[in-house]
PDB file of C-alpha atoms and ligand atoms in Angstrom:
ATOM      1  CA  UNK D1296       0.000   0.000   0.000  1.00  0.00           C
ATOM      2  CA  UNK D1297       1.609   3.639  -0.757  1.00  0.00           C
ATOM      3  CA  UNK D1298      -0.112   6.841   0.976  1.00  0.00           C
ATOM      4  CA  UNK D1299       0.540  10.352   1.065  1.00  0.00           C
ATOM      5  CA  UNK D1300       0.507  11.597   4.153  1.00  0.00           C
ATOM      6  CA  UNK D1301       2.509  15.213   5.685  1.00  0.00           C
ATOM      7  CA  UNK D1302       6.266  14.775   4.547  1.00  0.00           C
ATOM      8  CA  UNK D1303       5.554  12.571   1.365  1.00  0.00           C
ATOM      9  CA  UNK D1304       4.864   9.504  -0.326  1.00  0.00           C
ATOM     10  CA  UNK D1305       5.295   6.359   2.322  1.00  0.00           C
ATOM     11  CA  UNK D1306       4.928   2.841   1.222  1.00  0.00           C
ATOM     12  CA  UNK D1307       3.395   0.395   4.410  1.00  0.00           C
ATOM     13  CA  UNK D1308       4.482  -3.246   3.626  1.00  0.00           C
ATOM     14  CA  UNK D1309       3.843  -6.211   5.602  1.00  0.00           C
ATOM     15  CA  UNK D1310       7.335  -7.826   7.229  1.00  0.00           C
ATOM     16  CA  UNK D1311       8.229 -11.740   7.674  1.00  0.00           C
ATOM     17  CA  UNK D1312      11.332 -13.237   9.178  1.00  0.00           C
ATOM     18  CA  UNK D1313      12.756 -13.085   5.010  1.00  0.00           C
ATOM     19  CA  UNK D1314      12.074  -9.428   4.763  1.00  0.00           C
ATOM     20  CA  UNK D1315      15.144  -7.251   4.055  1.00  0.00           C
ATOM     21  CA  UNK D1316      15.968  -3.966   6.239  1.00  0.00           C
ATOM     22  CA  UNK D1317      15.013  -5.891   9.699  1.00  0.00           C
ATOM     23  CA  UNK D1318      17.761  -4.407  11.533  1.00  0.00           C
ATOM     24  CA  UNK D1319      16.817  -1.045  10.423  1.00  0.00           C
ATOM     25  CA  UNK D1320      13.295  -1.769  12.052  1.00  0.00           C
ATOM     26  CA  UNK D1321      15.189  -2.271  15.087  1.00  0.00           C
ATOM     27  CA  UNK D1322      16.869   1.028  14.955  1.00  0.00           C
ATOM     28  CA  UNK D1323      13.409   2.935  14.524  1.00  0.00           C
ATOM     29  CA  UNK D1324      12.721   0.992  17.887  1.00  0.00           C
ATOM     30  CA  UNK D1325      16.218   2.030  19.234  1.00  0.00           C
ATOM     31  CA  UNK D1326      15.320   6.165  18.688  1.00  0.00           C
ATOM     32  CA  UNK D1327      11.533   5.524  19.533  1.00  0.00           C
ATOM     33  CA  UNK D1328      11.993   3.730  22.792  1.00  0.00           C
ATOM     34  CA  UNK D1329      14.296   4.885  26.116  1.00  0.00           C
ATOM     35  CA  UNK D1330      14.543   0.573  26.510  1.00  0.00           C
ATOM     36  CA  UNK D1331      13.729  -0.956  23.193  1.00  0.00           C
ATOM     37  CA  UNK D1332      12.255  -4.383  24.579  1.00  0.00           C
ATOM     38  CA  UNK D1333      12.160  -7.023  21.838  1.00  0.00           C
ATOM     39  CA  UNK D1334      13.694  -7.340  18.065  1.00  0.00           C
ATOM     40  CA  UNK D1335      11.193  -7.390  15.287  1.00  0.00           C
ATOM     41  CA  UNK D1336      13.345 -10.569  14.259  1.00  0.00           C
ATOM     42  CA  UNK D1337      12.545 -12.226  17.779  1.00  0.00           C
ATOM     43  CA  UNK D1338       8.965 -10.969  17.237  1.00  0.00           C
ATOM     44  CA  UNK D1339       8.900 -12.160  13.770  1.00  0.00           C
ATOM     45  CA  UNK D1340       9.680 -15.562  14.534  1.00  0.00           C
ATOM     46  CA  UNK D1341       6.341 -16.196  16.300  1.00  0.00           C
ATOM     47  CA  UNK D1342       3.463 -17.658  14.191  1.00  0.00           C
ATOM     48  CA  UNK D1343       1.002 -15.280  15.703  1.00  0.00           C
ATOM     49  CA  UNK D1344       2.985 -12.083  14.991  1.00  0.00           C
ATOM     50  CA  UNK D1345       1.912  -9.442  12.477  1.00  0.00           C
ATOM     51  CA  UNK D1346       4.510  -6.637  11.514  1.00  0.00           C
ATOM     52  CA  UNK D1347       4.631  -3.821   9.200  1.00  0.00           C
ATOM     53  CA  UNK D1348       6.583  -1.487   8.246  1.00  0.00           C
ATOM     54  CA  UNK D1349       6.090   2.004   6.600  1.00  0.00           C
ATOM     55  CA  UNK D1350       9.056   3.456   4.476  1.00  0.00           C
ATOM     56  CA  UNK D1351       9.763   7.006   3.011  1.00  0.00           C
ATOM     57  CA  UNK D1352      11.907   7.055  -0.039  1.00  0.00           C
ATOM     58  CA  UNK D1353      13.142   3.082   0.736  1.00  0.00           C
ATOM     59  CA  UNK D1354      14.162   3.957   4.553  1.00  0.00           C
ATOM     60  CA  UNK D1355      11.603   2.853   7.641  1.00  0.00           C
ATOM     61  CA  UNK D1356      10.773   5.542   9.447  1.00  0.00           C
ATOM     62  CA  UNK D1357       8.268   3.750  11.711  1.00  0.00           C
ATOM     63  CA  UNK D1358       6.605   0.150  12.409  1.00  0.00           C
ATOM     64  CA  UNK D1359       3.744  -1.570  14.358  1.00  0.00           C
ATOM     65  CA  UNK D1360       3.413  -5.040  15.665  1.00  0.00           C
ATOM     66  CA  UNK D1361       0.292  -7.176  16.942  1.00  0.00           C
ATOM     67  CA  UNK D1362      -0.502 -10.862  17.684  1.00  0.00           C
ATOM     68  CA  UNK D1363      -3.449 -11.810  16.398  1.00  0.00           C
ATOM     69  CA  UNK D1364      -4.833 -15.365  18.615  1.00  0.00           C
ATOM     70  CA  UNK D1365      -8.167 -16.427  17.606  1.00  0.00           C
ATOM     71  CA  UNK D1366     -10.275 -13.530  17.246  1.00  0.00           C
ATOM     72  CA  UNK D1367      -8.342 -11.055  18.394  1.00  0.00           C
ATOM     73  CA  UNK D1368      -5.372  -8.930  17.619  1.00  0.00           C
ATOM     74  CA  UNK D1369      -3.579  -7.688  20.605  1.00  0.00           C
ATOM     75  CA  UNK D1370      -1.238  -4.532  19.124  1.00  0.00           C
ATOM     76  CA  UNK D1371       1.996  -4.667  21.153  1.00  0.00           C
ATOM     77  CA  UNK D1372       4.027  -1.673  19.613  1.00  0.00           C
ATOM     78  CA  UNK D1373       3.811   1.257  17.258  1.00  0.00           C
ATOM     79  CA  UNK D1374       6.621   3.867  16.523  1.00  0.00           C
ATOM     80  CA  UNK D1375       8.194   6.413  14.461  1.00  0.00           C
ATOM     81  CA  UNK D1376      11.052   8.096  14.494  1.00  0.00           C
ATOM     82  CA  UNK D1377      11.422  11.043  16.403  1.00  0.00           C
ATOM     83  CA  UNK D1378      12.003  13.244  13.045  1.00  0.00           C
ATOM     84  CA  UNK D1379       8.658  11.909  11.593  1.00  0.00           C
ATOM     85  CA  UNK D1380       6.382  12.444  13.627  1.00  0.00           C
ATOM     86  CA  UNK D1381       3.072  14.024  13.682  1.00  0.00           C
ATOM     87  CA  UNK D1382       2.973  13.178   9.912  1.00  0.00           C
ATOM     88  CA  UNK D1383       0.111  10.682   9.974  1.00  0.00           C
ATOM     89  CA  UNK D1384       2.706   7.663   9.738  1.00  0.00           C
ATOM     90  CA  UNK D1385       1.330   6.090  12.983  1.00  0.00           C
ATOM     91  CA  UNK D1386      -2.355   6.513  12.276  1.00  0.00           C
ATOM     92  CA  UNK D1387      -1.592   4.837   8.836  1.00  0.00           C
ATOM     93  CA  UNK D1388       0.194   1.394  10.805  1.00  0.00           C
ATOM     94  CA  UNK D1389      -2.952   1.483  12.792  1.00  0.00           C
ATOM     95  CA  UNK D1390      -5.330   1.569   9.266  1.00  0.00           C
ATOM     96  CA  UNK D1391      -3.469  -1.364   7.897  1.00  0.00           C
ATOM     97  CA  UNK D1392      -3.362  -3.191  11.306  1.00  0.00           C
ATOM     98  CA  UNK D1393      -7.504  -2.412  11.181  1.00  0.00           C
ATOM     99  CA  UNK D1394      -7.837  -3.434   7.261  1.00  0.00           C
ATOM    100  CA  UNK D1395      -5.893  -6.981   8.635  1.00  0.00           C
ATOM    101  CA  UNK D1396      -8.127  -7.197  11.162  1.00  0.00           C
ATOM    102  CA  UNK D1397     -11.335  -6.678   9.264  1.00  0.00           C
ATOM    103  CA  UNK D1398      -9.806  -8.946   6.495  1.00  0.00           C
ATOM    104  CA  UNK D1399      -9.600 -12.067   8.890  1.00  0.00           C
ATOM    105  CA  UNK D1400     -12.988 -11.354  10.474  1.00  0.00           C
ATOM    106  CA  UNK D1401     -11.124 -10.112  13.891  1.00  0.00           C
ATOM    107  CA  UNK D1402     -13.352  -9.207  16.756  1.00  0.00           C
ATOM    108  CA  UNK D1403     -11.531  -7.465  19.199  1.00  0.00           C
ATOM    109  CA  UNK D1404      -8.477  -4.673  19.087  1.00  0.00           C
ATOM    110  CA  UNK D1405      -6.423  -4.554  22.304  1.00  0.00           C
ATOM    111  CA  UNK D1406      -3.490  -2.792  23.658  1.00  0.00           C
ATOM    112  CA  UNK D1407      -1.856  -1.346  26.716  1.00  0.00           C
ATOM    113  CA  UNK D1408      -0.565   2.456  26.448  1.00  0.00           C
ATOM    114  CA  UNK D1409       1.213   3.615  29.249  1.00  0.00           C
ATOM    115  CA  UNK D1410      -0.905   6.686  31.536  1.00  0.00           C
ATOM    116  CA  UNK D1411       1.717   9.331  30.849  1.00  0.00           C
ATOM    117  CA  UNK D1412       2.131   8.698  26.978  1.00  0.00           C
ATOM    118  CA  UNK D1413      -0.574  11.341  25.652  1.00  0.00           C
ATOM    119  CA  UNK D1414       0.660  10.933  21.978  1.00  0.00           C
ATOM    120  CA  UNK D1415      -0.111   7.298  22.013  1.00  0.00           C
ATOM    121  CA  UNK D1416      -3.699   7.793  24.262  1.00  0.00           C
ATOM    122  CA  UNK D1417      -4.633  10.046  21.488  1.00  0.00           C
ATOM    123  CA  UNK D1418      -3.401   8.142  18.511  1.00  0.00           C
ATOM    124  CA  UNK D1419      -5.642   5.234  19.280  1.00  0.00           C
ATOM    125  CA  UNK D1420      -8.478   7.990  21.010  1.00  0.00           C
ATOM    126  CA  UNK D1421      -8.952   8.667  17.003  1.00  0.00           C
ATOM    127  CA  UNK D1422      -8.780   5.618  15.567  1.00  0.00           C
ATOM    128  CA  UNK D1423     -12.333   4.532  18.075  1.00  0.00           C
ATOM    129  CA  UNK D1424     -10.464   3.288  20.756  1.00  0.00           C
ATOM    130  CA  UNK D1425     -11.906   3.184  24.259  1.00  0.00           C
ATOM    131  CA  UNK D1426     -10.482   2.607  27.280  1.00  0.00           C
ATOM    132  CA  UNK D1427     -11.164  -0.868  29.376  1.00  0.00           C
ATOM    133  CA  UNK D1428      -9.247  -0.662  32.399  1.00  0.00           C
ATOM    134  CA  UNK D1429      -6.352   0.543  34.984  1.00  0.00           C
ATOM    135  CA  UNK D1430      -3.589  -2.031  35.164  1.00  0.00           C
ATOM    136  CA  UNK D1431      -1.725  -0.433  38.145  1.00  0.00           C
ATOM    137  CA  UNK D1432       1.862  -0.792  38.081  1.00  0.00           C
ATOM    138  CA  UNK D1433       1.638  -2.379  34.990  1.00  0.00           C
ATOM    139  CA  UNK D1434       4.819  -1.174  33.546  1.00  0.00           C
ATOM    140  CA  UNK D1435       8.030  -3.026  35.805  1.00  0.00           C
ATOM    141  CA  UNK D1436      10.782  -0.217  34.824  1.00  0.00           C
ATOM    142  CA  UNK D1437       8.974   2.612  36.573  1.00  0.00           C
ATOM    143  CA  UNK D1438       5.972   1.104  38.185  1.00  0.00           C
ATOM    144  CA  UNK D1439       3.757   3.142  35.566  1.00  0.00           C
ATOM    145  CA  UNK D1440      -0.010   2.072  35.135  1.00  0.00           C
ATOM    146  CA  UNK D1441      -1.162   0.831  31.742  1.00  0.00           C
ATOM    147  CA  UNK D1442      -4.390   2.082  30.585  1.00  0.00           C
ATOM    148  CA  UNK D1443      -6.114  -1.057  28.241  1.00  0.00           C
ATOM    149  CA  UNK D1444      -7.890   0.157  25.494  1.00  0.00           C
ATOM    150  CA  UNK D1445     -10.160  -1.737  23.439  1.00  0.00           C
ATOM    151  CA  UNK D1446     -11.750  -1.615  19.947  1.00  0.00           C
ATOM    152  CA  UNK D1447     -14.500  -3.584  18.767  1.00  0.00           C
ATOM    153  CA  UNK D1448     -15.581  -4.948  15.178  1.00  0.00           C
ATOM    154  CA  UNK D1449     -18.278  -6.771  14.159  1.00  0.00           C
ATOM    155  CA  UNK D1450     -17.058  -9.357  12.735  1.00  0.00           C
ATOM    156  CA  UNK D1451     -19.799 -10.001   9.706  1.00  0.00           C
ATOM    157  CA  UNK D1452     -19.596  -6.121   8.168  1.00  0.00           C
ATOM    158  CA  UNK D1453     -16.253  -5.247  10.108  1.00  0.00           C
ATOM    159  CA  UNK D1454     -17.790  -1.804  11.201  1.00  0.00           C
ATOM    160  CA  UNK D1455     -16.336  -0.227  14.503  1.00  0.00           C
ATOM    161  CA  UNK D1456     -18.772  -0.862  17.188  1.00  0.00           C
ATOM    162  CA  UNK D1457     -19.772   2.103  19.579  1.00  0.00           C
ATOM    163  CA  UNK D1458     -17.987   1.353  22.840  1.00  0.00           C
ATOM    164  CA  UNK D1459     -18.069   3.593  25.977  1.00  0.00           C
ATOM    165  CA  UNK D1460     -14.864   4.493  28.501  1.00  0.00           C
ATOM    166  CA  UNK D1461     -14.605   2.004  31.320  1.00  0.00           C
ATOM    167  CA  UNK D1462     -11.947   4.734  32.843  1.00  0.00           C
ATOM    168  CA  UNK D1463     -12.220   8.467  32.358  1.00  0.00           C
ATOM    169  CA  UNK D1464     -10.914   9.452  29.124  1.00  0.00           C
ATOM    170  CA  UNK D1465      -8.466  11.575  29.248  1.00  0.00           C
ATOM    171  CA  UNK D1466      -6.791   8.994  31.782  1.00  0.00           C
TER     172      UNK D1466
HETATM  173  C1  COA A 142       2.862   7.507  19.682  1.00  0.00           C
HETATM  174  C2  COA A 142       3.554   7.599  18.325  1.00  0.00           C
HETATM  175  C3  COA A 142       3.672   6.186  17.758  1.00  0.00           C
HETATM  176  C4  COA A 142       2.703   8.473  17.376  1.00  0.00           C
HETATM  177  O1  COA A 142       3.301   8.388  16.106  1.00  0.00           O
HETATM  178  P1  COA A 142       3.066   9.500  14.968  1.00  0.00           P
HETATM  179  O2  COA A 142       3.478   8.882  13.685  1.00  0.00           O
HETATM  180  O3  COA A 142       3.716  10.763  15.375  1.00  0.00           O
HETATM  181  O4  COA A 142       1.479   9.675  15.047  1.00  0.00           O
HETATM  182  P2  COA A 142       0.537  10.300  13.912  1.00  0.00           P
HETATM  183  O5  COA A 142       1.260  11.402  13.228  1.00  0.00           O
HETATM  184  O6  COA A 142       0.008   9.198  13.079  1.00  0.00           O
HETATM  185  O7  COA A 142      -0.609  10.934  14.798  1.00  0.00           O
HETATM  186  C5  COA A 142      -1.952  10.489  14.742  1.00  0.00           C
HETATM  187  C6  COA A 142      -2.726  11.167  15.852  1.00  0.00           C
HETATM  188  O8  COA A 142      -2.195  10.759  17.126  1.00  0.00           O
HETATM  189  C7  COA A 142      -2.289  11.864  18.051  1.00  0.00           C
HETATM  190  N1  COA A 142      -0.955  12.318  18.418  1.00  0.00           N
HETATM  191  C8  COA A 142       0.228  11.933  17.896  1.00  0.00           C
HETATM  192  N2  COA A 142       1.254  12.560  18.536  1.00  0.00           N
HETATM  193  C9  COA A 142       0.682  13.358  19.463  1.00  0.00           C
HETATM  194  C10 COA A 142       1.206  14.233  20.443  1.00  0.00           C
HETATM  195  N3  COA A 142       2.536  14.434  20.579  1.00  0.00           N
HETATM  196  N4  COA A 142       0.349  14.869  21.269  1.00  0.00           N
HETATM  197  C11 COA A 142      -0.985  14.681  21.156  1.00  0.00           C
HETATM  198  N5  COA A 142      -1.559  13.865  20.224  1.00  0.00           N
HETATM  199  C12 COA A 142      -0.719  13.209  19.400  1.00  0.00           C
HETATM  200  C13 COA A 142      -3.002  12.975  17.306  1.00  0.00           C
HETATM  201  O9  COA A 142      -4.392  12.774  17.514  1.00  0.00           O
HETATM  202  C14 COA A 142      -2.622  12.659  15.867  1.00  0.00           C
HETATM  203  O10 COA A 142      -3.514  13.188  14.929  1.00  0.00           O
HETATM  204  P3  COA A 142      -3.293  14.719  14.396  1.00  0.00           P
HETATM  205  O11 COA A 142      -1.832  14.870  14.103  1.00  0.00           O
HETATM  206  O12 COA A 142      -4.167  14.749  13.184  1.00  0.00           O
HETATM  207  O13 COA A 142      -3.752  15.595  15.512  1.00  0.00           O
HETATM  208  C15 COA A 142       4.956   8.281  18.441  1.00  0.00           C
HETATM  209  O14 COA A 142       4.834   9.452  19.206  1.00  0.00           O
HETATM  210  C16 COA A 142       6.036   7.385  19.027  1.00  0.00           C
HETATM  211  O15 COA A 142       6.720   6.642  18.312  1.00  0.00           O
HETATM  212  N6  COA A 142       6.182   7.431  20.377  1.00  0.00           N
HETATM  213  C17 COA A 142       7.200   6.605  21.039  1.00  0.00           C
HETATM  214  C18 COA A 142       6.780   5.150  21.006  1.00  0.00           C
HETATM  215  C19 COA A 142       5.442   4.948  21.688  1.00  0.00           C
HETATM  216  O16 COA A 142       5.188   5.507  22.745  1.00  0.00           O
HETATM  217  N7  COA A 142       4.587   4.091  21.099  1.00  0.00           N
HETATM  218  C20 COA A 142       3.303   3.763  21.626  1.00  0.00           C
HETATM  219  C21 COA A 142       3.409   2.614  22.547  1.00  0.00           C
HETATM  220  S1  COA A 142       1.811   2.188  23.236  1.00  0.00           S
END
């Protein structure tokens, strides 16, 4: 898939364990993250992982990667670079993560977002995400909570569902 979003044409293309440039999707996690936890190789080498990657003139400038078990696809991580951001690249993971899940008649959307990171609470605020509940102390580097956040299909027409906040929104 190719888009135009702010800053120019980006192409988003699903990743395997063959795909070329891995490393460099590890380096997007390396400027994203303060403790990049996993390598999109590890990741990659689980049959329920889902990656992909979205490029800018051949070089990744960001990446998102869910599980998908059963019916649902649990979204684990989604970053861009710090110099690309607020360009839509995120939002545009998220799409193709949603057109996956829509594809393989996927229920549920689920992820944990840490309380502090507004970027991310808003990111998936807009894409009809709701929130679920407080995991408190969630997060074992700084004892952070985790705010879940849900999104729900149905899985005949793959329309959002209307969902309400199970914690106040903002968290
Ligand atoms: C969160 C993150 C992935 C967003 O990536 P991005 O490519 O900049 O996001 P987008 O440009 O697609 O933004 C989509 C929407 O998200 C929200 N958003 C993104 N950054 C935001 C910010 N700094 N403050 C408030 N809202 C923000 C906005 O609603 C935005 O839409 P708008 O620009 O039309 O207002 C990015 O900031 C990042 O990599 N952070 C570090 C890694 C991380 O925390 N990942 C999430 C783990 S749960």
């Amino acid at each position: 898939m190719t888009s135009s979003p702010a800053g120019g044409e980006v192409s988003v293309t699903r990743l395997s364990s063959e795909s070329g440039g891995l490393d460099e999707v590890d380096g997007v996690a390396l400027s994203a993250f303060d403790h990049p936890q996993f390598s999109v190789r590890e990741e990659l080498s689980r049959p329920w992982s889902r990656s992909w990657v979205a490029r800018r003139g051949g070089d990744a400038v960001a990446f998102v990667i869910a599980w998908h078990v059963a019916d649902e696809i649990h979204v684990l991580n989604v970053a861009t670079l710090p110099a690309a951001r607020r360009q839509g690249l995120a939002r545009l993971l998220m799409q193709e993560v949603f057109a996956y899940a829509r594809e393989h008649q996927a229920r549920l959307l689920l992820l944990e977002v840490r309380r502090s990171n507004a970027a991310a609470l808003w990111l998936y605020r807009g894409l009809g995400f709701h929130t679920l509940s407080v995991r408190v102390g969630y997060y074992g580097d700084n004892g952070e909570d985790a705010i879940e956040m849900i999104a729900v299909l149905d899985q005949t027409t793959g329309e959002l569902l209307p969902g309400k906040d199970e914690v106040p929104f903002p968290c």
